[in-house]
Amino acid sequence: MKSFFFFLLTSLALAACVDTATSVTPADPDWLRLEIPSGGEARQVAGDLDGTLFVATTFEIYKTSNRGKSWELIRRRHYGPQGIILRHDTLWNVTNGGGTPQQKFVYDRYADYTVDGGKTWQKDMNPTELRLQINAASATDGTVYTIRENSTPKAEDPLSAYVNPADILRQTAEGTTLLALPFRHGINALHLDSRNRLYVAVYGTHVPETNRILSSLTESPAVVYVSRRRQP
């Protein structure tokens, strides 16, 4: 009986820490590809690849402290999507989202938070609203990166549309340009770390024949792209 319980505990520990590849391809000069074990959609990113990086999916929050070689599941909920706001050493799990295509936010009051990397969670009793824009990120030099969503109206139903691959706009004092990307997905959120590396939380599978994005399965890996060098 003791052997059985030891095997069970060992299996659970291994399930919470899964090795994953961290690069798009060995030859890609500009981007790393991080695969989180499950979740389907990467909803949001916080932190730093060289320290601790947190990724929120629809129902889960993961973290890695070894540049994505393994991931630890630190929270799973029965509703979503999950949002995260990191300030200093405190990570809040926020569950409300909204806004417009131009400005999308995650926000919450009385959100759960952790100060030990997800080992324990507490309820924030401060009524002040936590809010973070997730479809744009600003670099230290004033450059702003923004998600541009693309879609094609359905002929049979003009009020709905097919999702096409999203773009990232780079806005400087000289004007706005498209950021060159080696991937084609829908994009949920952007994040810049202290070194101005850009993190892109994506979803969906691109179908080249129709240029449409198909929804991600919840059990499939969630994907985040990270610029190898600082932006811009």
PDB file of C-alpha atoms in Angstrom:
ATOM      1  CA  MET A   1       0.000   0.000   0.000  1.00  0.00           C
ATOM      2  CA  LYS A   2       2.829   2.407   0.856  1.00  0.00           C
ATOM      3  CA  SER A   3       4.420   1.695  -2.520  1.00  0.00           C
ATOM      4  CA  PHE A   4       1.162   2.563  -4.265  1.00  0.00           C
ATOM      5  CA  PHE A   5       0.851   5.927  -2.506  1.00  0.00           C
ATOM      6  CA  PHE A   6       4.494   6.733  -3.221  1.00  0.00           C
ATOM      7  CA  PHE A   7       3.893   5.996  -6.909  1.00  0.00           C
ATOM      8  CA  LEU A   8       0.760   8.174  -6.887  1.00  0.00           C
ATOM      9  CA  LEU A   9       2.509  11.139  -5.274  1.00  0.00           C
ATOM     10  CA  THR A  10       5.450  10.828  -7.645  1.00  0.00           C
ATOM     11  CA  SER A  11       3.119  10.772 -10.653  1.00  0.00           C
ATOM     12  CA  LEU A  12       1.288  13.887  -9.469  1.00  0.00           C
ATOM     13  CA  ALA A  13       4.554  15.741  -8.930  1.00  0.00           C
ATOM     14  CA  LEU A  14       5.758  14.879 -12.412  1.00  0.00           C
ATOM     15  CA  ALA A  15       2.437  15.937 -13.927  1.00  0.00           C
ATOM     16  CA  ALA A  16       2.838  19.436 -12.474  1.00  0.00           C
ATOM     17  CA  CYS A  17       6.291  19.913 -14.006  1.00  0.00           C
ATOM     18  CA  VAL A  18       6.461  19.186 -17.727  1.00  0.00           C
ATOM     19  CA  ASP A  19       9.485  19.695 -19.971  1.00  0.00           C
ATOM     20  CA  THR A  20       8.744  21.725 -23.102  1.00  0.00           C
ATOM     21  CA  ALA A  21      10.788  23.128 -25.969  1.00  0.00           C
ATOM     22  CA  THR A  22      11.505  26.852 -25.938  1.00  0.00           C
ATOM     23  CA  SER A  23      12.362  27.795 -29.522  1.00  0.00           C
ATOM     24  CA  VAL A  24      10.373  28.302 -32.717  1.00  0.00           C
ATOM     25  CA  THR A  25      13.102  26.617 -34.753  1.00  0.00           C
ATOM     26  CA  PRO A  26      16.833  26.429 -34.016  1.00  0.00           C
ATOM     27  CA  ALA A  27      17.486  28.778 -36.955  1.00  0.00           C
ATOM     28  CA  ASP A  28      14.932  31.459 -36.046  1.00  0.00           C
ATOM     29  CA  PRO A  29      16.955  34.588 -35.271  1.00  0.00           C
ATOM     30  CA  ASP A  30      14.243  36.714 -33.714  1.00  0.00           C
ATOM     31  CA  TRP A  31      11.733  34.703 -31.661  1.00  0.00           C
ATOM     32  CA  LEU A  32      11.533  31.984 -29.032  1.00  0.00           C
ATOM     33  CA  ARG A  33       8.436  29.787 -28.878  1.00  0.00           C
ATOM     34  CA  LEU A  34       7.314  28.693 -25.410  1.00  0.00           C
ATOM     35  CA  GLU A  35       4.822  25.841 -25.102  1.00  0.00           C
ATOM     36  CA  ILE A  36       2.820  25.568 -21.898  1.00  0.00           C
ATOM     37  CA  PRO A  37       1.631  21.965 -21.294  1.00  0.00           C
ATOM     38  CA  SER A  38      -2.097  22.629 -21.716  1.00  0.00           C
ATOM     39  CA  GLY A  39      -4.719  25.332 -21.730  1.00  0.00           C
ATOM     40  CA  GLY A  40      -5.113  25.823 -25.474  1.00  0.00           C
ATOM     41  CA  GLU A  41      -4.976  29.614 -25.406  1.00  0.00           C
ATOM     42  CA  ALA A  42      -2.276  31.717 -23.799  1.00  0.00           C
ATOM     43  CA  ARG A  43      -4.367  34.525 -22.365  1.00  0.00           C
ATOM     44  CA  GLN A  44      -1.754  36.683 -20.704  1.00  0.00           C
ATOM     45  CA  VAL A  45       1.901  36.900 -19.655  1.00  0.00           C
ATOM     46  CA  ALA A  46       3.634  38.517 -16.675  1.00  0.00           C
ATOM     47  CA  GLY A  47       7.160  38.528 -15.339  1.00  0.00           C
ATOM     48  CA  ASP A  48      10.491  37.850 -17.006  1.00  0.00           C
ATOM     49  CA  LEU A  49      11.925  34.878 -18.894  1.00  0.00           C
ATOM     50  CA  ASP A  50      15.267  35.244 -17.085  1.00  0.00           C
ATOM     51  CA  GLY A  51      13.574  35.190 -13.685  1.00  0.00           C
ATOM     52  CA  THR A  52      10.052  33.885 -13.146  1.00  0.00           C
ATOM     53  CA  LEU A  53       7.532  33.985 -15.969  1.00  0.00           C
ATOM     54  CA  PHE A  54       3.794  33.538 -15.413  1.00  0.00           C
ATOM     55  CA  VAL A  55       1.321  32.563 -18.139  1.00  0.00           C
ATOM     56  CA  ALA A  56      -2.458  32.575 -17.762  1.00  0.00           C
ATOM     57  CA  THR A  57      -4.604  30.304 -19.917  1.00  0.00           C
ATOM     58  CA  THR A  58      -8.382  30.056 -19.944  1.00  0.00           C
ATOM     59  CA  PHE A  59      -8.639  28.083 -16.699  1.00  0.00           C
ATOM     60  CA  GLU A  60      -5.072  27.843 -15.394  1.00  0.00           C
ATOM     61  CA  ILE A  61      -1.994  29.805 -14.357  1.00  0.00           C
ATOM     62  CA  TYR A  62       1.484  28.371 -14.935  1.00  0.00           C
ATOM     63  CA  LYS A  63       4.960  29.556 -14.043  1.00  0.00           C
ATOM     64  CA  THR A  64       8.483  28.718 -15.158  1.00  0.00           C
ATOM     65  CA  SER A  65      11.783  29.616 -13.521  1.00  0.00           C
ATOM     66  CA  ASN A  66      14.055  27.906 -16.048  1.00  0.00           C
ATOM     67  CA  ARG A  67      13.236  29.699 -19.314  1.00  0.00           C
ATOM     68  CA  GLY A  68      10.362  27.405 -20.205  1.00  0.00           C
ATOM     69  CA  LYS A  69      12.166  24.078 -19.866  1.00  0.00           C
ATOM     70  CA  SER A  70       9.493  23.034 -17.365  1.00  0.00           C
ATOM     71  CA  TRP A  71       6.224  24.538 -16.157  1.00  0.00           C
ATOM     72  CA  GLU A  72       4.504  24.410 -12.790  1.00  0.00           C
ATOM     73  CA  LEU A  73       0.725  24.630 -12.546  1.00  0.00           C
ATOM     74  CA  ILE A  74       0.051  27.067  -9.695  1.00  0.00           C
ATOM     75  CA  ARG A  75      -3.702  27.594 -10.087  1.00  0.00           C
ATOM     76  CA  ARG A  76      -6.670  25.955 -11.794  1.00  0.00           C
ATOM     77  CA  ARG A  77     -10.226  27.309 -11.708  1.00  0.00           C
ATOM     78  CA  HIS A  78     -13.537  26.101 -13.110  1.00  0.00           C
ATOM     79  CA  TYR A  79     -14.317  29.374 -14.875  1.00  0.00           C
ATOM     80  CA  GLY A  80     -12.348  31.754 -17.025  1.00  0.00           C
ATOM     81  CA  PRO A  81     -10.573  33.252 -18.732  1.00  0.00           C
ATOM     82  CA  GLN A  82      -7.882  33.885 -16.149  1.00  0.00           C
ATOM     83  CA  GLY A  83      -6.046  37.199 -15.973  1.00  0.00           C
ATOM     84  CA  ILE A  84      -2.898  38.140 -14.072  1.00  0.00           C
ATOM     85  CA  ILE A  85      -1.437  41.389 -12.790  1.00  0.00           C
ATOM     86  CA  LEU A  86       2.105  41.337 -11.368  1.00  0.00           C
ATOM     87  CA  ARG A  87       3.391  44.196  -9.222  1.00  0.00           C
ATOM     88  CA  HIS A  88       6.736  43.681  -7.535  1.00  0.00           C
ATOM     89  CA  ASP A  89       6.469  40.228  -5.892  1.00  0.00           C
ATOM     90  CA  THR A  90       2.663  40.122  -5.763  1.00  0.00           C
ATOM     91  CA  LEU A  91       0.668  38.299  -8.439  1.00  0.00           C
ATOM     92  CA  TRP A  92      -3.079  38.909  -8.603  1.00  0.00           C
ATOM     93  CA  ASN A  93      -5.455  36.494 -10.318  1.00  0.00           C
ATOM     94  CA  VAL A  94      -8.126  38.689 -11.918  1.00  0.00           C
ATOM     95  CA  THR A  95     -11.102  37.210 -13.728  1.00  0.00           C
ATOM     96  CA  ASN A  96     -12.898  40.104 -15.407  1.00  0.00           C
ATOM     97  CA  GLY A  97     -12.126  41.384 -18.880  1.00  0.00           C
ATOM     98  CA  GLY A  98     -13.590  43.859 -21.310  1.00  0.00           C
ATOM     99  CA  GLY A  99     -13.140  47.030 -23.290  1.00  0.00           C
ATOM    100  CA  THR A 100     -13.072  47.783 -27.000  1.00  0.00           C
ATOM    101  CA  PRO A 101     -10.930  46.467 -29.877  1.00  0.00           C
ATOM    102  CA  GLN A 102      -8.729  49.523 -29.283  1.00  0.00           C
ATOM    103  CA  GLN A 103      -8.389  49.088 -25.508  1.00  0.00           C
ATOM    104  CA  LYS A 104      -8.836  45.716 -23.820  1.00  0.00           C
ATOM    105  CA  PHE A 105      -8.393  45.280 -20.080  1.00  0.00           C
ATOM    106  CA  VAL A 106      -8.357  42.701 -17.337  1.00  0.00           C
ATOM    107  CA  TYR A 107      -9.643  43.986 -14.017  1.00  0.00           C
ATOM    108  CA  ASP A 108     -11.067  42.952 -10.666  1.00  0.00           C
ATOM    109  CA  ARG A 109     -11.805  43.935  -7.077  1.00  0.00           C
ATOM    110  CA  TYR A 110     -11.140  41.666  -4.098  1.00  0.00           C
ATOM    111  CA  ALA A 111      -8.983  39.459  -6.311  1.00  0.00           C
ATOM    112  CA  ASP A 112      -7.001  36.498  -5.007  1.00  0.00           C
ATOM    113  CA  TYR A 113      -3.258  37.086  -4.824  1.00  0.00           C
ATOM    114  CA  THR A 114      -0.019  35.277  -4.018  1.00  0.00           C
ATOM    115  CA  VAL A 115       3.294  36.579  -2.702  1.00  0.00           C
ATOM    116  CA  ASP A 116       5.130  33.244  -2.827  1.00  0.00           C
ATOM    117  CA  GLY A 117       4.870  32.337  -6.500  1.00  0.00           C
ATOM    118  CA  GLY A 118       1.572  30.500  -6.215  1.00  0.00           C
ATOM    119  CA  LYS A 119       2.257  28.243  -3.233  1.00  0.00           C
ATOM    120  CA  THR A 120      -0.514  29.966  -1.264  1.00  0.00           C
ATOM    121  CA  TRP A 121      -3.325  32.347  -2.261  1.00  0.00           C
ATOM    122  CA  GLN A 122      -5.150  34.988  -0.243  1.00  0.00           C
ATOM    123  CA  LYS A 123      -8.145  37.252  -0.819  1.00  0.00           C
ATOM    124  CA  ASP A 124      -7.338  40.941  -1.368  1.00  0.00           C
ATOM    125  CA  MET A 125      -9.741  42.931   0.826  1.00  0.00           C
ATOM    126  CA  ASN A 126      -8.759  46.297  -0.686  1.00  0.00           C
ATOM    127  CA  PRO A 127     -11.787  47.611  -2.667  1.00  0.00           C
ATOM    128  CA  THR A 128      -9.563  49.530  -5.101  1.00  0.00           C
ATOM    129  CA  GLU A 129      -9.972  48.140  -8.610  1.00  0.00           C
ATOM    130  CA  LEU A 130      -6.979  46.469 -10.244  1.00  0.00           C
ATOM    131  CA  ARG A 131      -6.814  47.153 -13.990  1.00  0.00           C
ATOM    132  CA  LEU A 132      -4.318  46.418 -16.772  1.00  0.00           C
ATOM    133  CA  GLN A 133      -4.491  46.969 -20.525  1.00  0.00           C
ATOM    134  CA  ILE A 134      -3.483  43.758 -22.300  1.00  0.00           C
ATOM    135  CA  ASN A 135      -3.708  44.557 -26.024  1.00  0.00           C
ATOM    136  CA  ALA A 136      -0.923  47.155 -25.914  1.00  0.00           C
ATOM    137  CA  ALA A 137       2.526  47.455 -24.332  1.00  0.00           C
ATOM    138  CA  SER A 138       4.817  50.485 -24.054  1.00  0.00           C
ATOM    139  CA  ALA A 139       8.623  50.342 -24.222  1.00  0.00           C
ATOM    140  CA  THR A 140      10.855  52.573 -22.122  1.00  0.00           C
ATOM    141  CA  ASP A 141      11.647  54.790 -25.134  1.00  0.00           C
ATOM    142  CA  GLY A 142       7.962  55.507 -25.755  1.00  0.00           C
ATOM    143  CA  THR A 143       7.417  52.968 -28.534  1.00  0.00           C
ATOM    144  CA  VAL A 144       3.953  51.420 -28.275  1.00  0.00           C
ATOM    145  CA  TYR A 145       3.043  47.950 -29.536  1.00  0.00           C
ATOM    146  CA  THR A 146      -0.636  47.269 -30.197  1.00  0.00           C
ATOM    147  CA  ILE A 147      -2.611  44.244 -31.357  1.00  0.00           C
ATOM    148  CA  ARG A 148      -4.601  44.713 -34.552  1.00  0.00           C
ATOM    149  CA  GLU A 149      -7.341  42.123 -34.841  1.00  0.00           C
ATOM    150  CA  ASN A 150      -8.387  41.064 -38.342  1.00  0.00           C
ATOM    151  CA  SER A 151     -11.571  39.348 -39.479  1.00  0.00           C
ATOM    152  CA  THR A 152     -13.688  38.600 -42.548  1.00  0.00           C
ATOM    153  CA  PRO A 153     -17.495  38.985 -42.367  1.00  0.00           C
ATOM    154  CA  LYS A 154     -19.446  35.815 -43.065  1.00  0.00           C
ATOM    155  CA  ALA A 155     -21.484  36.023 -46.268  1.00  0.00           C
ATOM    156  CA  GLU A 156     -24.282  33.991 -44.699  1.00  0.00           C
ATOM    157  CA  ASP A 157     -24.338  36.110 -41.525  1.00  0.00           C
ATOM    158  CA  PRO A 158     -22.971  39.671 -41.837  1.00  0.00           C
ATOM    159  CA  LEU A 159     -23.226  40.168 -38.072  1.00  0.00           C
ATOM    160  CA  SER A 160     -20.555  37.517 -37.435  1.00  0.00           C
ATOM    161  CA  ALA A 161     -17.082  37.051 -38.885  1.00  0.00           C
ATOM    162  CA  TYR A 162     -14.234  34.610 -39.406  1.00  0.00           C
ATOM    163  CA  VAL A 163     -11.094  35.332 -37.393  1.00  0.00           C
ATOM    164  CA  ASN A 164      -7.963  36.009 -39.449  1.00  0.00           C
ATOM    165  CA  PRO A 165      -4.350  36.208 -38.188  1.00  0.00           C
ATOM    166  CA  ALA A 166      -3.707  39.246 -36.015  1.00  0.00           C
ATOM    167  CA  ASP A 167      -0.955  41.822 -36.521  1.00  0.00           C
ATOM    168  CA  ILE A 168       1.184  43.849 -34.134  1.00  0.00           C
ATOM    169  CA  LEU A 169       1.504  47.571 -34.844  1.00  0.00           C
ATOM    170  CA  ARG A 170       4.659  49.421 -33.778  1.00  0.00           C
ATOM    171  CA  GLN A 171       4.080  53.110 -33.134  1.00  0.00           C
ATOM    172  CA  THR A 172       6.938  55.610 -32.745  1.00  0.00           C
ATOM    173  CA  ALA A 173       7.317  59.354 -33.183  1.00  0.00           C
ATOM    174  CA  GLU A 174       8.083  58.682 -36.862  1.00  0.00           C
ATOM    175  CA  GLY A 175       4.840  56.800 -37.503  1.00  0.00           C
ATOM    176  CA  THR A 176       3.219  53.365 -37.358  1.00  0.00           C
ATOM    177  CA  THR A 177       4.602  50.198 -38.953  1.00  0.00           C
ATOM    178  CA  LEU A 178       3.832  46.478 -38.868  1.00  0.00           C
ATOM    179  CA  LEU A 179       6.093  44.314 -36.732  1.00  0.00           C
ATOM    180  CA  ALA A 180       7.441  41.377 -38.753  1.00  0.00           C
ATOM    181  CA  LEU A 181       6.211  38.102 -37.230  1.00  0.00           C
ATOM    182  CA  PRO A 182       7.184  34.496 -38.095  1.00  0.00           C
ATOM    183  CA  PHE A 183       3.850  33.121 -36.875  1.00  0.00           C
ATOM    184  CA  ARG A 184       0.173  33.450 -37.758  1.00  0.00           C
ATOM    185  CA  HIS A 185      -2.285  33.218 -34.882  1.00  0.00           C
ATOM    186  CA  GLY A 186      -4.908  35.174 -33.070  1.00  0.00           C
ATOM    187  CA  ILE A 187      -3.288  37.315 -30.365  1.00  0.00           C
ATOM    188  CA  ASN A 188      -4.740  37.755 -26.875  1.00  0.00           C
ATOM    189  CA  ALA A 189      -2.174  39.927 -25.108  1.00  0.00           C
ATOM    190  CA  LEU A 190       1.216  41.650 -25.230  1.00  0.00           C
ATOM    191  CA  HIS A 191       3.793  42.131 -22.488  1.00  0.00           C
ATOM    192  CA  LEU A 192       7.181  43.854 -22.298  1.00  0.00           C
ATOM    193  CA  ASP A 193       9.666  42.886 -19.600  1.00  0.00           C
ATOM    194  CA  SER A 194      12.296  45.105 -17.971  1.00  0.00           C
ATOM    195  CA  ARG A 195      14.673  44.427 -20.875  1.00  0.00           C
ATOM    196  CA  ASN A 196      12.035  45.490 -23.426  1.00  0.00           C
ATOM    197  CA  ARG A 197      11.622  41.964 -24.790  1.00  0.00           C
ATOM    198  CA  LEU A 198       8.163  41.501 -26.263  1.00  0.00           C
ATOM    199  CA  TYR A 199       5.960  38.562 -25.216  1.00  0.00           C
ATOM    200  CA  VAL A 200       3.006  37.603 -27.429  1.00  0.00           C
ATOM    201  CA  ALA A 201       0.225  35.399 -26.000  1.00  0.00           C
ATOM    202  CA  VAL A 202      -1.479  33.654 -28.920  1.00  0.00           C
ATOM    203  CA  TYR A 203      -4.315  31.285 -29.730  1.00  0.00           C
ATOM    204  CA  GLY A 204      -5.650  29.188 -32.577  1.00  0.00           C
ATOM    205  CA  THR A 205      -4.358  27.305 -35.601  1.00  0.00           C
ATOM    206  CA  HIS A 206      -3.898  29.043 -38.943  1.00  0.00           C
ATOM    207  CA  VAL A 207      -5.518  27.454 -42.014  1.00  0.00           C
ATOM    208  CA  PRO A 208      -3.561  28.784 -45.037  1.00  0.00           C
ATOM    209  CA  GLU A 209      -6.232  27.833 -47.586  1.00  0.00           C
ATOM    210  CA  THR A 210      -8.807  30.137 -45.995  1.00  0.00           C
ATOM    211  CA  ASN A 211      -6.497  32.401 -43.939  1.00  0.00           C
ATOM    212  CA  ARG A 212      -8.707  31.684 -40.944  1.00  0.00           C
ATOM    213  CA  ILE A 213      -7.847  30.953 -37.330  1.00  0.00           C
ATOM    214  CA  LEU A 214      -9.434  27.870 -35.784  1.00  0.00           C
ATOM    215  CA  SER A 215     -10.019  27.814 -32.035  1.00  0.00           C
ATOM    216  CA  SER A 216      -7.507  26.064 -29.790  1.00  0.00           C
ATOM    217  CA  LEU A 217      -8.489  22.887 -27.973  1.00  0.00           C
ATOM    218  CA  THR A 218      -8.280  23.260 -24.195  1.00  0.00           C
ATOM    219  CA  GLU A 219      -6.084  20.181 -23.867  1.00  0.00           C
ATOM    220  CA  SER A 220      -3.581  21.411 -26.476  1.00  0.00           C
ATOM    221  CA  PRO A 221      -0.445  23.367 -25.483  1.00  0.00           C
ATOM    222  CA  ALA A 222      -0.760  27.108 -24.974  1.00  0.00           C
ATOM    223  CA  VAL A 223       1.862  29.116 -26.863  1.00  0.00           C
ATOM    224  CA  VAL A 224       3.774  32.311 -26.119  1.00  0.00           C
ATOM    225  CA  TYR A 225       6.352  33.915 -28.424  1.00  0.00           C
ATOM    226  CA  VAL A 226       9.215  35.953 -26.965  1.00  0.00           C
ATOM    227  CA  SER A 227      11.481  38.285 -28.923  1.00  0.00           C
ATOM    228  CA  ARG A 228      15.105  37.193 -28.583  1.00  0.00           C
ATOM    229  CA  ARG A 229      16.278  40.785 -28.496  1.00  0.00           C
ATOM    230  CA  ARG A 230      14.888  43.913 -26.972  1.00  0.00           C
ATOM    231  CA  GLN A 231      12.259  45.825 -28.889  1.00  0.00           C
ATOM    232  CA  PRO A 232      12.435  48.031 -30.838  1.00  0.00           C
TER     233      PRO A 232
END
